Short mmCIF file of C-alpha atoms in Angstrom, two decimals:
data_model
loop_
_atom_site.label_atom_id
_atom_site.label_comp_id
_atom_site.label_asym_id
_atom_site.label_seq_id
_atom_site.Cartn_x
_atom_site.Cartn_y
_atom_site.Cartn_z
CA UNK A 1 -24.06 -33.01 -21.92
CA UNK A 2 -26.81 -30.75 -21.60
CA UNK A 3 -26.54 -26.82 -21.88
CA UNK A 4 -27.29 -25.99 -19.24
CA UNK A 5 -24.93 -28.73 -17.48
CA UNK A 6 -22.13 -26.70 -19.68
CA UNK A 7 -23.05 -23.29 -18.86
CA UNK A 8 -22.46 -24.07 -15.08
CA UNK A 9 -18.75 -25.87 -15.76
CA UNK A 10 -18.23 -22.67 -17.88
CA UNK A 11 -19.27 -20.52 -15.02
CA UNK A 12 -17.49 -22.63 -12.31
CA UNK A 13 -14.05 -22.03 -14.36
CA UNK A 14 -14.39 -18.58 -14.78
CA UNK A 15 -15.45 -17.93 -11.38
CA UNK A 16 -11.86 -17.97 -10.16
CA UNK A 17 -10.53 -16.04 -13.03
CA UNK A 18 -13.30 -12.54 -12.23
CA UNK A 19 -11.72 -13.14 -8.83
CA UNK A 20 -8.03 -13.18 -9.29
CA UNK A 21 -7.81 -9.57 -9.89
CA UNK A 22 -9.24 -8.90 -6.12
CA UNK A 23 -5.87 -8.74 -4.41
CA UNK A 24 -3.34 -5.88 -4.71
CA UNK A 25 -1.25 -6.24 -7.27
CA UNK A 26 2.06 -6.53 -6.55
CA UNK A 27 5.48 -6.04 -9.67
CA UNK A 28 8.55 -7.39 -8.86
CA UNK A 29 11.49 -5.51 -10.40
CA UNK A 30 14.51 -6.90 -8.01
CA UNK A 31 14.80 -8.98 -5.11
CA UNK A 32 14.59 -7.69 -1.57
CA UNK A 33 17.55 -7.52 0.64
CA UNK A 34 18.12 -11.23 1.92
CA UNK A 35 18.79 -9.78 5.42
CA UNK A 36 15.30 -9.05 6.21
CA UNK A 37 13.94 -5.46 6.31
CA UNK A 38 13.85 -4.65 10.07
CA UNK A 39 14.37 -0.78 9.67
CA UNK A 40 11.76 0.32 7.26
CA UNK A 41 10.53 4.05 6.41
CA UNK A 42 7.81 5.54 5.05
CA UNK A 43 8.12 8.53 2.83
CA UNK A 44 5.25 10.63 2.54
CA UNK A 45 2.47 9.80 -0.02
CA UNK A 46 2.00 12.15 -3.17
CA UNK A 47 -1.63 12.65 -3.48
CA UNK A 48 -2.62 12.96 -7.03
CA UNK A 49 -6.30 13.17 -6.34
CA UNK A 50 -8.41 15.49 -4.64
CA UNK A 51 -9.37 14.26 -1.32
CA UNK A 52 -8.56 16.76 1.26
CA UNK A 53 -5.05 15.56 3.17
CA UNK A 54 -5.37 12.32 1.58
CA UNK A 55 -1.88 12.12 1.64
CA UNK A 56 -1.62 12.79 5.55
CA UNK A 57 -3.98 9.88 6.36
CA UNK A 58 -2.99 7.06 4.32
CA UNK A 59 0.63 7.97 5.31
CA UNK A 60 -0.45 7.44 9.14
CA UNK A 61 -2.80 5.13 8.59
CA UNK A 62 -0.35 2.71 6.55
CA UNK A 63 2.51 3.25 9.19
CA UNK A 64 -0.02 2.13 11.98
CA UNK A 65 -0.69 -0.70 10.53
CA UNK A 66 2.81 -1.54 9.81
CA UNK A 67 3.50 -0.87 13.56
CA UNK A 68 0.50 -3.09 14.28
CA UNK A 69 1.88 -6.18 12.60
CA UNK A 70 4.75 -6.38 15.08
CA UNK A 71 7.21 -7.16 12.37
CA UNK A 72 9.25 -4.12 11.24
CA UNK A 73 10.76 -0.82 13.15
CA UNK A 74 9.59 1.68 11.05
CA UNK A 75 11.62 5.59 11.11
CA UNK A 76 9.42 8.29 12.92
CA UNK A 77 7.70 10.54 10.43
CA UNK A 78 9.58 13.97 11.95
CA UNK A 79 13.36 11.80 11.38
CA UNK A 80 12.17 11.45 7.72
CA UNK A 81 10.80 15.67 7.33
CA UNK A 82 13.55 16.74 8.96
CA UNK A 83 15.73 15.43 6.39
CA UNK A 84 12.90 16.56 3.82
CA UNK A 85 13.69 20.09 4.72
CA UNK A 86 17.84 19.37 4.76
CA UNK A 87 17.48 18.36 1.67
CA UNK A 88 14.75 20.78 0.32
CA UNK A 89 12.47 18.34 -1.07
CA UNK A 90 8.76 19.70 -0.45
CA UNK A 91 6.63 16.91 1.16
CA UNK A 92 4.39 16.50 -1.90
CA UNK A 93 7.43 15.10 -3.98
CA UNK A 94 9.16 11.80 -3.98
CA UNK A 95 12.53 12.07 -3.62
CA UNK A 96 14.87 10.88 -6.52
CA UNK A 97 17.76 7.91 -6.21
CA UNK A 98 20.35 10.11 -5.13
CA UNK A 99 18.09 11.69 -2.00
CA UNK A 100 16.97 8.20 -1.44
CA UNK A 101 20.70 6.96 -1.13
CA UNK A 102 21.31 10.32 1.32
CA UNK A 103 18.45 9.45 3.55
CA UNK A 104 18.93 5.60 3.68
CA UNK A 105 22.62 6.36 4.34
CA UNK A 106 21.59 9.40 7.60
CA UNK A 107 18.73 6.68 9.02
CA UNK A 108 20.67 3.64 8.16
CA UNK A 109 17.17 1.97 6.86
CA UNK A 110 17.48 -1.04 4.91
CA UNK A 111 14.01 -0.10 2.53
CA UNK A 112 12.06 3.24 1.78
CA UNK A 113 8.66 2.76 1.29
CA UNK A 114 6.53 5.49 -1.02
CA UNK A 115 3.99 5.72 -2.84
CA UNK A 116 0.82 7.91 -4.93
CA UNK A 117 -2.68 8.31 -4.18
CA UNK A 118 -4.31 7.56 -7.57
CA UNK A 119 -8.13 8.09 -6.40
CA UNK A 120 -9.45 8.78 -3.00
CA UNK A 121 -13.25 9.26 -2.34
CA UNK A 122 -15.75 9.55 0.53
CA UNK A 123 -19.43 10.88 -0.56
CA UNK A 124 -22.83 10.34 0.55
CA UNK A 125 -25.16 8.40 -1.63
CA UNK A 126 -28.43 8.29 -0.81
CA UNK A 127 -28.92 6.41 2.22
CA UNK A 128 -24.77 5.44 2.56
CA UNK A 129 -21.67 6.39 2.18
CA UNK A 130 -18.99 5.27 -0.79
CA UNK A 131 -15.90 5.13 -0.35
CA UNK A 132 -13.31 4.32 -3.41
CA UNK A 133 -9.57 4.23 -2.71
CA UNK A 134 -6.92 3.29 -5.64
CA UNK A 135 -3.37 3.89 -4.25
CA UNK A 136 0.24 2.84 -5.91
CA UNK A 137 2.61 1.76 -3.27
CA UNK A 138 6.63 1.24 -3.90
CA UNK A 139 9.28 -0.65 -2.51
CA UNK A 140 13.27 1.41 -2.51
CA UNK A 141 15.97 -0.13 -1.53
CA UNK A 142 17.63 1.87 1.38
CA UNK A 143 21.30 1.77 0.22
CA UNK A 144 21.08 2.67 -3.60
CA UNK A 145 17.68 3.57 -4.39
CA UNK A 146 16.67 1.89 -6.36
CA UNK A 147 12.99 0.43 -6.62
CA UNK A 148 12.50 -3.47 -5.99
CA UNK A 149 8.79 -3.54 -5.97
CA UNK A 150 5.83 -1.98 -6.82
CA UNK A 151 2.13 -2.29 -5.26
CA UNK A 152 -1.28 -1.39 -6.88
CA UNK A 153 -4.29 -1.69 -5.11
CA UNK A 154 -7.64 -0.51 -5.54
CA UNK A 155 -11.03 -0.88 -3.60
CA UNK A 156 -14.49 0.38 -3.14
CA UNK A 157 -16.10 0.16 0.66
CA UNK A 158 -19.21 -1.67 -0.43
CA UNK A 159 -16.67 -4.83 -1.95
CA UNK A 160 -16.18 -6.34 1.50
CA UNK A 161 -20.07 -5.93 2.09
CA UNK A 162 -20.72 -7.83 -1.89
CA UNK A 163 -17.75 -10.54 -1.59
CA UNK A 164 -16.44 -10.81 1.64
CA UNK A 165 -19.59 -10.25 3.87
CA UNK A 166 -17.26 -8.20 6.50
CA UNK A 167 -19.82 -5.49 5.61
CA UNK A 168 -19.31 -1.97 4.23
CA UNK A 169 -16.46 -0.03 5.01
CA UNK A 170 -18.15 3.56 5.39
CA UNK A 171 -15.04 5.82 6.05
CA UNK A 172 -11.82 6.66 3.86
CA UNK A 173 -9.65 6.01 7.39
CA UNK A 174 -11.25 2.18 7.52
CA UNK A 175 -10.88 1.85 4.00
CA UNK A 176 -7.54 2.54 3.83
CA UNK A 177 -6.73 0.60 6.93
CA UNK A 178 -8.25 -2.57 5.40
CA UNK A 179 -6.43 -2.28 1.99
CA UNK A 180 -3.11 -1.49 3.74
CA UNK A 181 -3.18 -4.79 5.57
CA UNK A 182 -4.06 -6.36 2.89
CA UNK A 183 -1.16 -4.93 1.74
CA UNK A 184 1.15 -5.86 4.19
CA UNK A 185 -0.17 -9.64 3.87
CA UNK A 186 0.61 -9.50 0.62
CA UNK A 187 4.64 -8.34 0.88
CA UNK A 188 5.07 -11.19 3.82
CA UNK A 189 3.43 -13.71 2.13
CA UNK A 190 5.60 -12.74 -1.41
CA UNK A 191 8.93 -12.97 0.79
CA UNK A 192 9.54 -9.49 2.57
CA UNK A 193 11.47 -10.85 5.55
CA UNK A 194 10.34 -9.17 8.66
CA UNK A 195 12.98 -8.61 11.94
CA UNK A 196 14.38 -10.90 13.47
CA UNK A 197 13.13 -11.55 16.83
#
């Protein structure tokens, strides 16, 4: 077999491998309620970078597109502060089992949804803009707490231009749209039971 015959059987098995690591990667600690997870809600984000209000837009933007799929009632943001403030945890803090438990009990939710901005970045470079978003997303049970799964993701704006050939995603808001459906796709097709209908 020649080299260069080789080189390309080496290069075709690899391929897939470089690629694997594209999706969000998603931990399973416990199984999801067998029920389905109609009633869902989304704590606010805890942004641990230094984007201006990141936390604010991929909150909104990740309960849009959670509305958008048409498969879970999701808790209105002001239900969820309200009992932020009852409870006096500031909106920059996750709660801890015990709130979790208090909240799921008051909005009778059957999972919590939170999660931590890692990196979020929009800048101009030369002639475009870069965008970089790397976000941790987790899964709570809404009666006890306790966390069933856990999402990492992370994603530049010029990948879909390089791999995908969507072209480049030139805003933080698009960015984060894309990777939270992506998201999403990834929890339904891993067994999160939406509503019934």
């Amino acid at each position: 077999m020649s080299r260069l015959c080789r080189c390309c059987i080496v290069m075709l098995l690899l391929l897939p491998a470089a690629c694997a690591r594209e999706v969000p990667t998603l931990y399973e600690f416990a199984d999801l309620p067998e029920n389905g997870a109609c009633r869902i809600a989304v704590l606010p984000f805890v942004d641990k970078g230094s984007y201006p209000r990141g936390a604010a837009i991929l909150s909104k933007v990740f309960v849009s597109e959670l509305v958008a799929s048409g498969k879970f009632k999701v808790v209105l943001e002001g239900d969820i502060l309200d009992l932020y403030k009852q409870l006096m945890i500031y909106p920059n803090a996750q709660p801890n089992q015990e709130q979790l438990q208090i909240i799921g009990g008051r909005l009778g939710v059957v999972l919590f949804i939170g999660g931590d901005i890692v990196k979020m970045q929009q800048q101009k470079n030369r002639k475009t803009m870069e965008t970089d978003l790397t976000f941790i997303l987790r899964v709570y049970d809404g009666t006890d707490g306790r966390m069933l799964w856990e999402t990492y993701h992370r994603r530049r704006g010029d990948y879909y231009q390089k791999v995908l050939h969507f072209g480049r995603i030139n805003t933080i808001t698009g960015l984060a749209r894309q990777m939270s459906r992506e998201v999403i796709s990834l929890w339904l097709e891993k067994g999160m039971a939406p509503c019934p209908r």
